[in-house]
Amino acid sequence: MRTLGLLAGMSWESTIPYYRRINEAVRERLGGLHSAKLVLYSVDFAEIERLQMQGDWDEAGRRLAAAAAALARAGAEALVICTNTMHKVAPAIEAGSGLPLLHIADATAARIRAAGLTRIGLLGTRFTMEQDFYRERLVSRGLEVLVPEDDQRELVHRVIYDELCRGVVREDSRERYREVMADLVRRGAQGIILGCTEIGLLVGDADTTVPTFDTTRIHAQAAADWALD
């Protein structure tokens, strides 16, 4: 088994499912008392969030690259960035660590294509929904990406930062997310990417008429597969 390095804490609410699901996948494959070989660096998300809001992605990249380099020194053989948004600085992180990166968008696109879908709705932070670093990665893998309307994007973003990252799950927010997903389906989405690692805490397959693709689950499974293959 190879050792995974988890760059985590963005937020820690979604880091817990990563840790659990990677270990569950290893136990399912190997049985007995087997668990994953992991090293984890959990950042102070308040510092990263402040840099996001300031638009200082270069400094965010430097800080996360330093954390990734620490994972490499601790014995990690590949990197897992336990967040969608901070894949914006994935090149800096990969270069700073010298380790291969298991990219969340690649794993997600592969799962969607395996399901035979090509037109997909994307929920996430404003950065993920609006900027090219994530959407273009999906497009380059043969997917057409739909994002919510502007006011809907603001709602989705606000719920992530003000509620889900703080461990707050509200029924009224779940209902609003259902409305956003229904609108994406009306516009032709064949499935919905839960493109922030906290969104799976709020909605899933039961909340829409099309398949959902929980990036936390998909990424964790892909990481476990890499470690074991």
PDB file of N, CA and C in Angstrom, residues 114-155:
ATOM      1  N   ALA A 114     -18.191   7.617 -17.066  1.00  0.00           N
ATOM      2  CA  ALA A 114     -18.503   6.195 -16.905  1.00  0.00           C
ATOM      3  C   ALA A 114     -20.003   5.971 -16.776  1.00  0.00           C
ATOM      4  N   ALA A 115     -20.718   6.981 -16.261  1.00  0.00           N
ATOM      5  CA  ALA A 115     -22.178   6.894 -16.145  1.00  0.00           C
ATOM      6  C   ALA A 115     -22.879   7.220 -17.460  1.00  0.00           C
ATOM      7  N   GLY A 116     -22.122   7.582 -18.485  1.00  0.00           N
ATOM      8  CA  GLY A 116     -22.683   7.862 -19.796  1.00  0.00           C
ATOM      9  C   GLY A 116     -23.284   9.249 -19.932  1.00  0.00           C
ATOM     10  N   LEU A 117     -22.927  10.175 -19.056  1.00  0.00           N
ATOM     11  CA  LEU A 117     -23.481  11.528 -19.084  1.00  0.00           C
ATOM     12  C   LEU A 117     -22.479  12.503 -19.696  1.00  0.00           C
ATOM     13  N   THR A 118     -23.001  13.546 -20.315  1.00  0.00           N
ATOM     14  CA  THR A 118     -22.126  14.549 -20.932  1.00  0.00           C
ATOM     15  C   THR A 118     -22.494  15.980 -20.549  1.00  0.00           C
ATOM     16  N   ARG A 119     -23.710  16.207 -20.083  1.00  0.00           N
ATOM     17  CA  ARG A 119     -24.154  17.556 -19.735  1.00  0.00           C
ATOM     18  C   ARG A 119     -24.455  17.596 -18.237  1.00  0.00           C
ATOM     19  N   ILE A 120     -23.673  18.371 -17.494  1.00  0.00           N
ATOM     20  CA  ILE A 120     -23.677  18.260 -16.046  1.00  0.00           C
ATOM     21  C   ILE A 120     -23.835  19.625 -15.390  1.00  0.00           C
ATOM     22  N   GLY A 121     -24.608  19.678 -14.310  1.00  0.00           N
ATOM     23  CA  GLY A 121     -24.724  20.884 -13.507  1.00  0.00           C
ATOM     24  C   GLY A 121     -23.643  20.910 -12.445  1.00  0.00           C
ATOM     25  N   LEU A 122     -23.171  22.094 -12.085  1.00  0.00           N
ATOM     26  CA  LEU A 122     -22.082  22.245 -11.123  1.00  0.00           C
ATOM     27  C   LEU A 122     -22.498  23.177  -9.996  1.00  0.00           C
ATOM     28  N   LEU A 123     -22.462  22.668  -8.769  1.00  0.00           N
ATOM     29  CA  LEU A 123     -22.622  23.473  -7.568  1.00  0.00           C
ATOM     30  C   LEU A 123     -21.285  23.559  -6.857  1.00  0.00           C
ATOM     31  N   GLY A 124     -20.989  24.685  -6.249  1.00  0.00           N
ATOM     32  CA  GLY A 124     -19.744  24.852  -5.511  1.00  0.00           C
ATOM     33  C   GLY A 124     -19.646  26.261  -4.992  1.00  0.00           C
ATOM     34  N   THR A 125     -18.445  26.649  -4.576  1.00  0.00           N
ATOM     35  CA  THR A 125     -18.237  28.038  -4.212  1.00  0.00           C
ATOM     36  C   THR A 125     -18.306  28.893  -5.478  1.00  0.00           C
ATOM     37  N   ARG A 126     -18.442  30.201  -5.294  1.00  0.00           N
ATOM     38  CA  ARG A 126     -18.422  31.083  -6.462  1.00  0.00           C
ATOM     39  C   ARG A 126     -17.158  30.885  -7.288  1.00  0.00           C
ATOM     40  N   PHE A 127     -16.036  30.680  -6.605  1.00  0.00           N
ATOM     41  CA  PHE A 127     -14.762  30.504  -7.310  1.00  0.00           C
ATOM     42  C   PHE A 127     -14.835  29.281  -8.226  1.00  0.00           C
ATOM     43  N   THR A 128     -15.368  28.198  -7.707  1.00  0.00           N
ATOM     44  CA  THR A 128     -15.443  26.957  -8.472  1.00  0.00           C
ATOM     45  C   THR A 128     -16.451  27.065  -9.610  1.00  0.00           C
ATOM     46  N   MET A 129     -17.586  27.691  -9.351  1.00  0.00           N
ATOM     47  CA  MET A 129     -18.626  27.785 -10.369  1.00  0.00           C
ATOM     48  C   MET A 129     -18.279  28.776 -11.467  1.00  0.00           C
ATOM     49  N   GLU A 130     -17.562  29.846 -11.138  1.00  0.00           N
ATOM     50  CA  GLU A 130     -17.398  30.950 -12.074  1.00  0.00           C
ATOM     51  C   GLU A 130     -16.042  30.989 -12.768  1.00  0.00           C
ATOM     52  N   GLN A 131     -14.999  30.447 -12.158  1.00  0.00           N
ATOM     53  CA  GLN A 131     -13.665  30.562 -12.729  1.00  0.00           C
ATOM     54  C   GLN A 131     -13.315  29.339 -13.563  1.00  0.00           C
ATOM     55  N   ASP A 132     -12.300  29.495 -14.396  1.00  0.00           N
ATOM     56  CA  ASP A 132     -11.989  28.470 -15.390  1.00  0.00           C
ATOM     57  C   ASP A 132     -11.240  27.268 -14.837  1.00  0.00           C
ATOM     58  N   PHE A 133     -10.548  27.419 -13.707  1.00  0.00           N
ATOM     59  CA  PHE A 133      -9.617  26.379 -13.265  1.00  0.00           C
ATOM     60  C   PHE A 133     -10.308  25.029 -13.080  1.00  0.00           C
ATOM     61  N   TYR A 134     -11.578  25.033 -12.742  1.00  0.00           N
ATOM     62  CA  TYR A 134     -12.312  23.788 -12.489  1.00  0.00           C
ATOM     63  C   TYR A 134     -13.197  23.408 -13.669  1.00  0.00           C
ATOM     64  N   ARG A 135     -13.989  24.367 -14.146  1.00  0.00           N
ATOM     65  CA  ARG A 135     -14.907  24.078 -15.246  1.00  0.00           C
ATOM     66  C   ARG A 135     -14.169  23.633 -16.497  1.00  0.00           C
ATOM     67  N   GLU A 136     -13.059  24.307 -16.804  1.00  0.00           N
ATOM     68  CA  GLU A 136     -12.325  23.953 -18.021  1.00  0.00           C
ATOM     69  C   GLU A 136     -11.687  22.572 -17.916  1.00  0.00           C
ATOM     70  N   ARG A 137     -11.365  22.166 -16.700  1.00  0.00           N
ATOM     71  CA  ARG A 137     -10.829  20.820 -16.506  1.00  0.00           C
ATOM     72  C   ARG A 137     -11.886  19.779 -16.878  1.00  0.00           C
ATOM     73  N   LEU A 138     -13.130  20.065 -16.520  1.00  0.00           N
ATOM     74  CA  LEU A 138     -14.228  19.173 -16.880  1.00  0.00           C
ATOM     75  C   LEU A 138     -14.510  19.210 -18.380  1.00  0.00           C
ATOM     76  N   VAL A 139     -14.519  20.412 -18.941  1.00  0.00           N
ATOM     77  CA  VAL A 139     -14.784  20.570 -20.373  1.00  0.00           C
ATOM     78  C   VAL A 139     -13.740  19.822 -21.197  1.00  0.00           C
ATOM     79  N   SER A 140     -12.485  19.897 -20.764  1.00  0.00           N
ATOM     80  CA  SER A 140     -11.413  19.233 -21.507  1.00  0.00           C
ATOM     81  C   SER A 140     -11.558  17.717 -21.501  1.00  0.00           C
ATOM     82  N   ARG A 141     -12.406  17.213 -20.604  1.00  0.00           N
ATOM     83  CA  ARG A 141     -12.663  15.777 -20.533  1.00  0.00           C
ATOM     84  C   ARG A 141     -14.021  15.413 -21.125  1.00  0.00           C
ATOM     85  N   GLY A 142     -14.534  16.305 -21.987  1.00  0.00           N
ATOM     86  CA  GLY A 142     -15.694  15.987 -22.789  1.00  0.00           C
ATOM     87  C   GLY A 142     -17.037  16.303 -22.170  1.00  0.00           C
ATOM     88  N   LEU A 143     -17.062  17.141 -21.115  1.00  0.00           N
ATOM     89  CA  LEU A 143     -18.315  17.464 -20.453  1.00  0.00           C
ATOM     90  C   LEU A 143     -18.765  18.883 -20.778  1.00  0.00           C
ATOM     91  N   GLU A 144     -20.068  19.059 -20.908  1.00  0.00           N
ATOM     92  CA  GLU A 144     -20.661  20.387 -20.980  1.00  0.00           C
ATOM     93  C   GLU A 144     -21.122  20.745 -19.577  1.00  0.00           C
ATOM     94  N   VAL A 145     -20.722  21.927 -19.092  1.00  0.00           N
ATOM     95  CA  VAL A 145     -20.954  22.297 -17.694  1.00  0.00           C
ATOM     96  C   VAL A 145     -21.948  23.451 -17.610  1.00  0.00           C
ATOM     97  N   LEU A 146     -23.006  23.242 -16.823  1.00  0.00           N
ATOM     98  CA  LEU A 146     -23.987  24.282 -16.534  1.00  0.00           C
ATOM     99  C   LEU A 146     -23.820  24.746 -15.097  1.00  0.00           C
ATOM    100  N   VAL A 147     -23.890  26.053 -14.878  1.00  0.00           N
ATOM    101  CA  VAL A 147     -23.832  26.586 -13.517  1.00  0.00           C
ATOM    102  C   VAL A 147     -25.122  27.344 -13.228  1.00  0.00           C
ATOM    103  N   PRO A 148     -25.471  27.503 -11.962  1.00  0.00           N
ATOM    104  CA  PRO A 148     -26.689  28.234 -11.615  1.00  0.00           C
ATOM    105  C   PRO A 148     -26.620  29.701 -12.047  1.00  0.00           C
ATOM    106  N   GLU A 149     -27.798  30.355 -12.054  1.00  0.00           N
ATOM    107  CA  GLU A 149     -27.860  31.780 -12.337  1.00  0.00           C
ATOM    108  C   GLU A 149     -27.165  32.560 -11.220  1.00  0.00           C
ATOM    109  N   ASP A 150     -26.900  33.848 -11.469  1.00  0.00           N
ATOM    110  CA  ASP A 150     -26.073  34.633 -10.560  1.00  0.00           C
ATOM    111  C   ASP A 150     -26.618  34.659  -9.132  1.00  0.00           C
ATOM    112  N   ASP A 151     -27.905  34.930  -8.956  1.00  0.00           N
ATOM    113  CA  ASP A 151     -28.452  34.995  -7.611  1.00  0.00           C
ATOM    114  C   ASP A 151     -28.426  33.624  -6.943  1.00  0.00           C
ATOM    115  N   GLN A 152     -28.573  32.576  -7.740  1.00  0.00           N
ATOM    116  CA  GLN A 152     -28.485  31.225  -7.203  1.00  0.00           C
ATOM    117  C   GLN A 152     -27.055  30.894  -6.778  1.00  0.00           C
ATOM    118  N   ARG A 153     -26.087  31.346  -7.568  1.00  0.00           N
ATOM    119  CA  ARG A 153     -24.688  31.118  -7.200  1.00  0.00           C
ATOM    120  C   ARG A 153     -24.362  31.792  -5.868  1.00  0.00           C
ATOM    121  N   GLU A 154     -24.897  32.971  -5.666  1.00  0.00           N
ATOM    122  CA  GLU A 154     -24.675  33.682  -4.408  1.00  0.00           C
ATOM    123  C   GLU A 154     -25.245  32.892  -3.237  1.00  0.00           C
ATOM    124  N   LEU A 155     -26.448  32.341  -3.410  1.00  0.00           N
ATOM    125  CA  LEU A 155     -27.055  31.517  -2.369  1.00  0.00           C
ATOM    126  C   LEU A 155     -26.201  30.287  -2.067  1.00  0.00           C
TER     127      LEU A 155
END
